[in-house]
PDB file of C-alpha atoms in Angstrom:
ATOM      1  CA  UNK A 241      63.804  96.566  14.451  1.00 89.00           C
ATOM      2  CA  UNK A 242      67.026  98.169  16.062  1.00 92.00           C
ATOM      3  CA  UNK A 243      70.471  96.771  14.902  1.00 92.00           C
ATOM      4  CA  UNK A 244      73.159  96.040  16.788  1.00 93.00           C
ATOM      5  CA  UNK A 245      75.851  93.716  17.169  1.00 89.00           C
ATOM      6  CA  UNK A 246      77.149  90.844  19.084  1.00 87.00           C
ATOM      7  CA  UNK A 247      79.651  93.084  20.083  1.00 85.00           C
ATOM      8  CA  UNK A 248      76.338  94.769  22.258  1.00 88.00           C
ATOM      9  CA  UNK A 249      75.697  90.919  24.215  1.00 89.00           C
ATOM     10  CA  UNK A 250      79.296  90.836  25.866  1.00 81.00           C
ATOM     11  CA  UNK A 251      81.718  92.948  27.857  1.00 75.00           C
ATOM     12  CA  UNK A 252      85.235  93.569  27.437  1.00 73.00           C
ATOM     13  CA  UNK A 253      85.788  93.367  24.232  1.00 72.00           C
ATOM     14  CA  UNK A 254      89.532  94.292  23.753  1.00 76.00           C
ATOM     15  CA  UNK A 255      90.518  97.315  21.779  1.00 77.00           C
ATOM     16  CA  UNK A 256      86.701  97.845  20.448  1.00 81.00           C
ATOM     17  CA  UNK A 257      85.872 100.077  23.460  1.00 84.00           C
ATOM     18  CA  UNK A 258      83.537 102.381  21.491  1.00 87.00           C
ATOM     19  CA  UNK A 259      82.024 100.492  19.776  1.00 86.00           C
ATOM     20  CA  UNK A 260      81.061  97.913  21.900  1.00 89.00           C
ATOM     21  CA  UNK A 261      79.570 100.308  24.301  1.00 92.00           C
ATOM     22  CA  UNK A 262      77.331 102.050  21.676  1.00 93.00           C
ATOM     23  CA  UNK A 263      75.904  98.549  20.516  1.00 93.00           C
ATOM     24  CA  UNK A 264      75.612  97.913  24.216  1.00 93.00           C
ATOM     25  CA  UNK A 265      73.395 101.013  24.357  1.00 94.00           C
ATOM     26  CA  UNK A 266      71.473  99.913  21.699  1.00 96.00           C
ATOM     27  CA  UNK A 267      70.342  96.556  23.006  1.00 95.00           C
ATOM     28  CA  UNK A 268      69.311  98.438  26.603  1.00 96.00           C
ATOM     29  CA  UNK A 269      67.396 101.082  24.184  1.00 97.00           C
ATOM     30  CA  UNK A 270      65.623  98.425  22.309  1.00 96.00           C
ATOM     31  CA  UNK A 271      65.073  96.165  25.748  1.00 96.00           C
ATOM     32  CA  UNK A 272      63.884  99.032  27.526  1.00 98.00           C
ATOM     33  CA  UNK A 273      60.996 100.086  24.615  1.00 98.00           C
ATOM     34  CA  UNK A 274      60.055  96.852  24.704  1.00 96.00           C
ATOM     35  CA  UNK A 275      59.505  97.073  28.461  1.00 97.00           C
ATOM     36  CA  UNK A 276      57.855 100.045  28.054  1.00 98.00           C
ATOM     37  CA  UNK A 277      55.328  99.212  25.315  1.00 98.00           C
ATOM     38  CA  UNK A 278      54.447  96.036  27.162  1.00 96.00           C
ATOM     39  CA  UNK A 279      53.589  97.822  30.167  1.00 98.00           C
ATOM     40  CA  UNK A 280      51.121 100.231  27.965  1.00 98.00           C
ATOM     41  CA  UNK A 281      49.622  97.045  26.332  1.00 98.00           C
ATOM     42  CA  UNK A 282      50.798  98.049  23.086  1.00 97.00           C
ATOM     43  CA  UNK A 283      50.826  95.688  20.250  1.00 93.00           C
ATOM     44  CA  UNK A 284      53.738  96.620  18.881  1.00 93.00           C
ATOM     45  CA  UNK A 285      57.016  94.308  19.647  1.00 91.00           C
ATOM     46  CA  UNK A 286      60.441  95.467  19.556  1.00 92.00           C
ATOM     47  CA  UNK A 287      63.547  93.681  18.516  1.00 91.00           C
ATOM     48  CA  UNK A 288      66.748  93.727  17.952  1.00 92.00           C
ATOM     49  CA  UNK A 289      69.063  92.508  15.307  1.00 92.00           C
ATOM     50  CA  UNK A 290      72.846  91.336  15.939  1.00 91.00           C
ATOM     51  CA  UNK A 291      74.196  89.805  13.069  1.00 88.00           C
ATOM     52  CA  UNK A 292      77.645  89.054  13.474  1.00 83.00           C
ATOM     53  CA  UNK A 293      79.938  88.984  11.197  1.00 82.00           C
ATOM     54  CA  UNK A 294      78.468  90.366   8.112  1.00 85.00           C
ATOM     55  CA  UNK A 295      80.982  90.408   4.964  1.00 81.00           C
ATOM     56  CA  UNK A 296      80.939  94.064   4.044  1.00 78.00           C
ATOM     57  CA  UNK A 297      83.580  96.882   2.790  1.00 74.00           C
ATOM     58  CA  UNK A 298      83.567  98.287   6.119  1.00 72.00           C
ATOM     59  CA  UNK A 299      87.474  97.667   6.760  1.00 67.00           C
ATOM     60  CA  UNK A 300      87.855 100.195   3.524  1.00 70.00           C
ATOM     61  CA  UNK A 301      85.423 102.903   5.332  1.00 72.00           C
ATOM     62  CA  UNK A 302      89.087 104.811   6.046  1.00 70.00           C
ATOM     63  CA  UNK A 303      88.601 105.887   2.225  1.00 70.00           C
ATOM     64  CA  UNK A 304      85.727 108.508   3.545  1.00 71.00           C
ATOM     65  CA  UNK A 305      87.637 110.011   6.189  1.00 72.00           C
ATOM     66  CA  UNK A 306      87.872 114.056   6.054  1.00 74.00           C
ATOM     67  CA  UNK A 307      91.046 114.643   5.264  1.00 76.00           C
ATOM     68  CA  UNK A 308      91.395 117.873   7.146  1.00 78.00           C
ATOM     69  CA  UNK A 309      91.577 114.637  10.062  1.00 71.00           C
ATOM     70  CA  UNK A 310      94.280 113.219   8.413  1.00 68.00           C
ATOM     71  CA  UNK A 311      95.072 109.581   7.916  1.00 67.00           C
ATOM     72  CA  UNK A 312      94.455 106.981  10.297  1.00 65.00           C
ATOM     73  CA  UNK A 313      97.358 105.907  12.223  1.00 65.00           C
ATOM     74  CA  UNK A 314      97.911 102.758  12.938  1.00 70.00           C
ATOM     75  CA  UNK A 315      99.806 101.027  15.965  1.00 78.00           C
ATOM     76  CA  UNK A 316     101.075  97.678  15.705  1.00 81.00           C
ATOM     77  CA  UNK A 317      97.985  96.294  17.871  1.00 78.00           C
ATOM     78  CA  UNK A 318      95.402  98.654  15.869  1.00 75.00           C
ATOM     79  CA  UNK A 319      96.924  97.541  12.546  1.00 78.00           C
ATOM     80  CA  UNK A 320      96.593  93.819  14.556  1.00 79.00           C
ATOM     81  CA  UNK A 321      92.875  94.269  15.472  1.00 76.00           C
ATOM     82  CA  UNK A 322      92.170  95.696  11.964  1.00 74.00           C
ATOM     83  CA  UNK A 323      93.606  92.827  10.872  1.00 79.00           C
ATOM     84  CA  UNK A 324      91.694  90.334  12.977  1.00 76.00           C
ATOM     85  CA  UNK A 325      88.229  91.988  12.146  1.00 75.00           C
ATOM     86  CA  UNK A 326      88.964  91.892   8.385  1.00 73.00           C
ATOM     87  CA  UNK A 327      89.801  88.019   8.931  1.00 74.00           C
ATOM     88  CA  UNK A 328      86.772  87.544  11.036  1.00 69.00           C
ATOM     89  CA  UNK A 329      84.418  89.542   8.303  1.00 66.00           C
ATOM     90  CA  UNK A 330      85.470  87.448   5.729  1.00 66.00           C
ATOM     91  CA  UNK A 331      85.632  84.279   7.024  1.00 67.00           C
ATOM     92  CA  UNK A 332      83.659  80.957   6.901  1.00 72.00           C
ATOM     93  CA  UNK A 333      81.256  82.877   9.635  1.00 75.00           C
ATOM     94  CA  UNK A 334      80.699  85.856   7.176  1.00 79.00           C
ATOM     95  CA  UNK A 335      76.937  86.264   6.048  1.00 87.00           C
ATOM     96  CA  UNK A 336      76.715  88.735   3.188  1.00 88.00           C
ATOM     97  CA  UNK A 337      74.283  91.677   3.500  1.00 90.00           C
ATOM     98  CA  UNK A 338      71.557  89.371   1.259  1.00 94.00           C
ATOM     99  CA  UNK A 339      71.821  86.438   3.996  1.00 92.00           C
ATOM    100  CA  UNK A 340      71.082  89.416   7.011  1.00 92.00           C
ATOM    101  CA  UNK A 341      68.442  90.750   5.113  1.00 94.00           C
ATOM    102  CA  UNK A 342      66.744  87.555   4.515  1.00 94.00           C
ATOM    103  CA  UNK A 343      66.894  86.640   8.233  1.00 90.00           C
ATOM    104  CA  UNK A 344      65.388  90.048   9.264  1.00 91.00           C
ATOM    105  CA  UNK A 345      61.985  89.428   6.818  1.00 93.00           C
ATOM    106  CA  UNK A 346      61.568  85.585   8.273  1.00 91.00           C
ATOM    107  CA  UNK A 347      62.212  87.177  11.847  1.00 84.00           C
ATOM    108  CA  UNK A 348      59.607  89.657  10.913  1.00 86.00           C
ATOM    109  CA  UNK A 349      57.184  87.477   9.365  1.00 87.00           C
ATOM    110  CA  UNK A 350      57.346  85.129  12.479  1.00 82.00           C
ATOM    111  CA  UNK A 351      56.698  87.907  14.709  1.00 77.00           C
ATOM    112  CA  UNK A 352      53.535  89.549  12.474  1.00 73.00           C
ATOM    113  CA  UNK A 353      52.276  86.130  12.647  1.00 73.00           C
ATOM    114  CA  UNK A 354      52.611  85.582  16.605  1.00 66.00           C
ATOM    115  CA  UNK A 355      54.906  83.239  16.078  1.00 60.00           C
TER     116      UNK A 355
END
């Protein structure tokens, strides 16, 4: 089980660059072991996990930072798409880590049972 994001099943995300492209790389990771396995005839499946919004602390992660890097600054549109991914975390569309985690064992039940 790889996780990603749904940030890693579209393109051009605006101002998210980064890290779009390294959930991106995740999902061809995963897709290609998958591939890979199959063509051995191994039993083991791959998958890979992109929750969405999850309502986290993640937004306070700036609280970590070394400070020999300093403090973040923000631009009007970073302090604008800060903004909008706080909103989105905790908003009516949030799942909370518990709801994710519960989702990944039926997933992974369905799949040890062929399902």
């Amino acid at each position: 089980m790889s996780t990603s994001s749904v940030a890693g099943l579209s393109s051009g995300v605006p101002f998210i660059g980064p890290y779009a492209v390294s959930k991106v790389g995740v999902v061809s990771l995963s897709e290609t072991l998958r591939d890979e396995l199959q063509a051995e005839g191994s039993a083991v499946r791959v998958s890979v996990l992109c929750p969405g919004s999850v309502t986290t602390n993640v937004m306070e992660a700036e609280r970590n930072r070394p400070a020999a890097l300093g403090s973040e600054s923000r631009t009007p549109v970073a302090e604008q798409v800060r903004l909008m991914i706080r909103d989105g975390l905790s908003g009516p569309d949030g799942k909370s880590p518990e709801q994710v985690a519960a989702i990944v064992l039926e997933g992974s039940a369905a799949i040890g049972s062929g399902s």
